[in-house]
Amino acid sequence: MVAKSAALATLLTVTASAWTVPSNLQTFYNNVKNGGCKSYAGGKSNLNDGQGHSGFGFCTDTANVVYLTGKNSLGDMDIDCDGASNCGGLSGDWQAGTSFDDILVSKKYGIKTLDASIHQFSVLGTCNLDLGNLISPLALVAVVCNNQLFYSVWGDTNGCDDNNFTGEASISLAQLCFPNEGLNGNNGHTAHDVLYLAFTGSDAVVGPSNANWKTKSASDFQSSLKAFGDSVLTKKFGSTVPPTNPGNPGTCEWVGHCAGATCKTNDDCDGDLECKSGICGGTSGGTNPPPTCSWAGHCAGASCKTHDDCSDDLTCKNGKCSA
């Protein structure tokens, strides 16, 4: 991790199409930014952001994902220059390798280490908090920043010299997110408005064939992640397709838009649910209204493992939160 100091120069210019943030993910982003977390990885909720602020941790409240959150805030974005190129040589805190280089070699990714100037990767975990029991190395990480969506991989961790700092990304990801801020190896994005959403499970690992690892272009690498990223986001976090049984308000396939989710119009609610007083509630038929939900991502239809994964009076049945 590099300290945030005055920018000396912009190292590289990265241009790539930003992906539109799906509405269910945007709702989740808003809820996390304005809410709290019940369960933190390792029980640690007082990690540092690198700016002298504590109170951050990696939240495990929602099935299939782990994300960085603070007290009514998200993460910032420090700059990681580790790997092949050292951000053009300006970073004074550079290491020639990244955390999972052994996997890159043994699994035949075609590269020996990541290049922060080319590969978009997120830095998750700290010296005293290993997330390896929750997230697989090189797992997909969706990053919502500057009202845009980008995909990255879990590519590095913070060392003990960084005092358990959180909120860090490769220079190529940072410049995609905030192209007008002059970010470089000594200058990061300080606002706490970045969602790092890491996906759990071996099927979320970005494999050798899921991206163009050998490219020399940051924009090409981002584009090559799109298809796999979309598939994981849909599978793990829910899609915007209509529910398979829209007549049953107890089911929900549009995570973040289930019963109890916040809304502005009926279009923000899953299936036949209607937006009532800013909350997705009863069906348009007016009968059998589903239970309300105050814990976004744990409402009716959300994935679960135990009853604790479901909001309020909902219970976990066959892997889904149900009435």
XYZ file of C-alpha atoms in Angstrom:
323
model
C 0.000 0.000 0.000
C 1.185 3.499 -0.709
C 0.502 6.570 1.372
C -1.716 9.291 0.014
C 0.401 12.351 -0.769
C 0.359 15.071 -3.390
C 0.226 13.807 -6.970
C 3.418 14.220 -8.960
C 2.234 12.993 -12.334
C -0.346 10.784 -13.954
C 1.431 7.589 -14.862
C -0.825 6.262 -17.526
C -4.114 6.966 -19.172
C -6.599 4.104 -19.120
C -9.651 4.197 -21.312
C -12.310 1.501 -21.310
C -16.040 1.264 -21.407
C -17.534 1.355 -17.946
C -20.251 -1.171 -17.258
C -23.675 -0.006 -16.133
C -24.441 -0.802 -12.499
C -27.435 -3.220 -12.437
C -30.342 -1.836 -10.478
C -30.249 -4.607 -7.883
C -26.561 -3.970 -7.267
C -27.186 -0.217 -7.052
C -29.834 -0.802 -4.400
C -27.431 -3.007 -2.482
C -24.739 -0.313 -2.756
C -27.121 2.319 -1.388
C -28.225 0.105 1.480
C -24.674 -0.786 2.494
C -23.547 2.830 2.344
C -26.437 3.918 4.520
C -26.548 0.930 6.840
C -24.430 -1.269 9.014
C -23.102 -4.793 9.248
C -23.951 -7.542 11.701
C -21.176 -10.055 11.059
C -17.558 -9.222 10.232
C -14.880 -11.602 9.004
C -12.713 -12.611 11.943
C -14.904 -10.486 14.186
C -12.790 -7.487 13.175
C -14.706 -4.254 12.625
C -12.102 -1.695 13.626
C -9.642 -1.864 10.741
C -8.001 1.286 9.379
C -8.531 3.036 6.041
C -4.996 4.397 5.741
C -6.184 7.946 6.414
C -6.316 7.673 10.178
C -9.921 6.498 10.310
C -10.871 3.189 11.922
C -14.147 1.293 12.083
C -13.879 -0.760 8.882
C -14.257 -4.480 8.294
C -15.178 -7.141 5.782
C -18.872 -7.913 6.104
C -20.223 -11.458 5.763
C -23.912 -10.682 6.259
C -24.946 -11.542 2.705
C -24.713 -15.015 1.241
C -22.181 -15.576 -1.567
C -20.312 -12.290 -1.056
C -17.870 -10.512 1.244
C -17.589 -6.734 1.091
C -15.695 -3.901 2.736
C -17.803 -1.548 4.815
C -17.469 1.040 7.547
C -19.894 2.860 9.786
C -22.419 4.116 7.248
C -19.696 4.210 4.617
C -17.844 2.126 2.063
C -14.154 1.838 1.247
C -11.690 4.324 -0.191
C -9.152 3.440 -2.912
C -5.451 3.497 -2.185
C -3.092 2.546 -5.006
C -1.301 -0.806 -5.247
C 1.756 -0.885 -7.534
C 2.974 -4.392 -6.677
C 3.753 -6.923 -9.359
C 5.500 -6.489 -12.663
C 5.817 -2.756 -13.218
C 5.782 -0.575 -10.034
C 3.436 2.071 -11.483
C 6.189 3.435 -13.675
C 8.742 3.404 -10.861
C 7.234 6.130 -8.670
C 6.014 4.067 -5.737
C 8.343 3.850 -2.778
C 6.389 0.925 -1.336
C 6.693 -1.649 -4.103
C 7.118 -5.403 -4.147
C 8.019 -7.350 -7.269
C 5.323 -9.975 -6.734
C 1.683 -10.328 -5.718
C 0.116 -12.713 -3.227
C -0.988 -15.518 -5.521
C 1.870 -15.753 -8.002
C 2.328 -19.453 -7.193
C -1.190 -20.122 -8.469
C -0.618 -18.082 -11.614
C 2.362 -20.290 -12.413
C 1.065 -23.670 -11.270
C -2.321 -23.246 -12.946
C -0.663 -22.006 -16.140
C -2.151 -18.538 -16.431
C 0.641 -17.584 -18.795
C 2.073 -14.879 -16.520
C 4.388 -15.031 -13.518
C 2.865 -12.167 -11.561
C 0.150 -9.561 -11.942
C 0.926 -6.171 -13.421
C -0.888 -3.389 -11.545
C -0.751 -1.190 -14.655
C -2.577 -3.833 -16.734
C -4.532 -6.170 -14.484
C -7.417 -4.816 -12.453
C -7.118 -6.361 -9.006
C -8.442 -5.580 -5.546
C -6.443 -5.886 -2.328
C -8.428 -7.718 0.351
C -7.436 -8.865 3.812
C -4.752 -7.536 6.114
C -1.756 -8.764 8.065
C -4.005 -9.936 10.893
C -7.043 -10.904 8.847
C -6.726 -13.702 6.304
C -9.819 -13.955 4.104
C -8.655 -17.184 2.478
C -11.248 -19.209 4.356
C -14.005 -17.092 2.790
C -12.723 -16.107 -0.660
C -10.638 -18.130 -3.085
C -7.462 -16.560 -4.497
C -8.082 -14.769 -7.818
C -11.833 -14.706 -7.135
C -13.938 -12.178 -8.998
C -14.472 -8.852 -7.224
C -17.126 -6.485 -8.559
C -16.197 -2.864 -7.863
C -18.800 -0.086 -7.881
C -17.054 3.269 -8.115
C -17.971 6.675 -9.487
C -21.438 5.362 -10.461
C -19.860 2.669 -12.618
C -19.233 -1.064 -12.421
C -15.872 -2.669 -13.116
C -14.663 -6.211 -12.570
C -11.428 -7.171 -10.867
C -9.777 -10.163 -9.234
C -8.617 -10.700 -5.682
C -4.966 -10.352 -6.495
C -3.098 -9.114 -3.442
C -3.205 -8.712 0.331
C -1.811 -6.085 2.681
C 1.382 -6.807 4.567
C 2.091 -6.176 8.229
C 3.847 -2.909 7.428
C 0.481 -1.417 6.507
C -1.146 -1.502 9.951
C -4.221 -3.425 8.777
C -5.175 -0.841 6.164
C -8.177 -1.483 3.932
C -9.439 -0.131 0.608
C -6.796 -0.644 -2.046
C -6.709 -1.487 -5.759
C -4.267 -1.751 -8.629
C -3.399 1.466 -10.438
C -5.229 0.314 -13.589
C -8.482 -0.233 -11.668
C -8.133 3.076 -9.837
C -7.676 5.013 -13.047
C -10.644 3.283 -14.639
C -12.776 4.257 -11.681
C -11.574 7.841 -11.345
C -9.917 8.910 -14.613
C -10.020 12.622 -13.789
C -8.381 12.541 -10.351
C -4.769 12.165 -11.454
C -4.321 8.987 -9.442
C -0.859 7.453 -9.353
C 1.502 5.542 -7.115
C 1.522 8.319 -4.527
C -2.014 9.640 -4.799
C -5.203 7.708 -4.051
C -8.953 8.299 -3.955
C -9.824 9.353 -0.405
C -13.640 9.419 -0.414
C -15.371 6.423 1.156
C -17.670 5.590 -1.733
C -16.217 2.421 -3.284
C -17.913 -0.978 -2.985
C -15.584 -3.983 -3.189
C -17.881 -6.997 -3.595
C -15.920 -10.276 -3.557
C -17.680 -13.504 -4.510
C -17.239 -16.710 -2.555
C -16.949 -20.252 -3.873
C -14.524 -21.936 -6.262
C -16.821 -21.175 -9.194
C -16.103 -17.459 -8.687
C -12.386 -17.865 -9.406
C -11.273 -16.140 -12.594
C -9.444 -18.972 -14.335
C -6.792 -18.979 -17.056
C -9.436 -19.003 -19.788
C -11.786 -16.463 -18.184
C -9.704 -13.388 -19.016
C -6.934 -12.244 -21.327
C -4.107 -12.444 -18.806
C -1.342 -11.948 -21.371
C -2.664 -8.673 -22.767
C -0.555 -5.515 -22.543
C -3.641 -3.301 -22.391
C -5.572 -2.436 -19.220
C -8.742 -1.765 -21.194
C -8.454 -5.119 -22.992
C -8.098 -6.931 -19.685
C -11.218 -5.227 -18.329
C -13.189 -6.087 -21.455
C -12.052 -9.694 -21.238
C -13.472 -9.956 -17.699
C -16.948 -8.803 -18.724
C -18.568 -12.096 -19.767
C -17.328 -14.065 -16.770
C -18.053 -11.179 -14.424
C -21.631 -10.881 -15.618
C -22.194 -14.619 -15.226
C -20.865 -14.682 -11.657
C -22.787 -11.561 -10.671
C -26.003 -13.079 -11.980
C -25.415 -16.485 -10.410
C -24.185 -15.317 -7.030
C -26.049 -12.087 -6.495
C -29.270 -12.513 -8.431
C -30.418 -11.466 -11.855
C -33.061 -9.087 -13.115
C -35.085 -11.788 -14.853
C -38.709 -12.214 -13.732
C -39.202 -14.752 -10.942
C -40.032 -18.299 -11.972
C -43.242 -18.198 -9.959
C -44.351 -14.545 -9.962
C -47.682 -15.412 -8.407
C -45.992 -16.462 -5.191
C -44.760 -13.417 -3.288
C -42.695 -15.677 -1.047
C -40.111 -16.135 -3.806
C -37.797 -13.537 -5.254
C -35.081 -13.774 -7.900
C -34.143 -10.091 -8.057
C -31.830 -9.684 -5.066
C -32.105 -6.236 -3.549
C -35.654 -5.819 -4.839
C -37.385 -8.438 -2.699
C -40.046 -7.730 -0.099
C -38.807 -5.020 2.222
C -36.232 -3.542 -0.161
C -36.239 0.217 -0.648
C -37.763 1.547 -3.861
C -38.998 4.598 -5.717
C -41.309 2.990 -8.282
C -42.841 -0.435 -8.909
C -40.047 -1.077 -11.394
C -37.633 -1.246 -8.468
C -39.469 -4.249 -7.011
C -39.301 -7.920 -7.929
C -42.104 -9.719 -9.743
C -45.561 -8.584 -8.694
C -44.375 -6.616 -5.684
C -45.404 -2.972 -5.500
C -43.528 0.039 -4.171
C -45.474 1.268 -1.150
C -44.145 4.078 1.034
C -40.657 3.513 -0.326
C -40.661 -0.225 0.424
C -41.335 -3.189 -1.876
C -44.473 -4.699 -0.410
C -47.709 -6.458 -1.333
C -48.562 -7.810 -4.759
C -50.549 -5.873 -7.310
C -53.485 -8.130 -6.578
C -53.549 -6.886 -3.019
C -53.693 -10.330 -1.452
C -51.263 -12.264 0.707
C -48.724 -9.451 1.140
C -45.243 -10.811 1.795
C -43.513 -10.084 5.057
C -41.554 -6.870 5.178
C -37.791 -6.961 5.419
C -35.347 -4.524 6.998
C -32.107 -6.357 6.235
C -31.213 -5.752 2.579
C -29.832 -8.821 0.828
C -31.561 -11.130 3.313
C -35.157 -10.603 2.230
C -37.533 -13.207 0.842
C -35.827 -15.109 -1.965
C -32.262 -14.283 -0.953
C -29.755 -17.155 -0.723
C -29.041 -18.469 2.773
C -27.370 -21.230 4.750
C -28.983 -20.752 8.171
C -31.926 -18.822 9.610
C -29.439 -16.157 10.730
C -28.898 -15.271 7.073
C -32.527 -14.161 6.736
C -34.147 -10.937 7.868
C -36.711 -10.546 10.614
C -39.206 -13.445 10.765
C -38.020 -15.123 7.562
C -36.465 -18.591 7.763
C -33.973 -20.434 5.566
C -35.738 -23.123 3.552
C -33.956 -25.054 0.809
C -31.273 -22.402 0.599
C -33.742 -19.480 0.252
C -35.114 -17.005 2.785
C -38.827 -17.708 2.962
C -41.873 -16.699 4.925
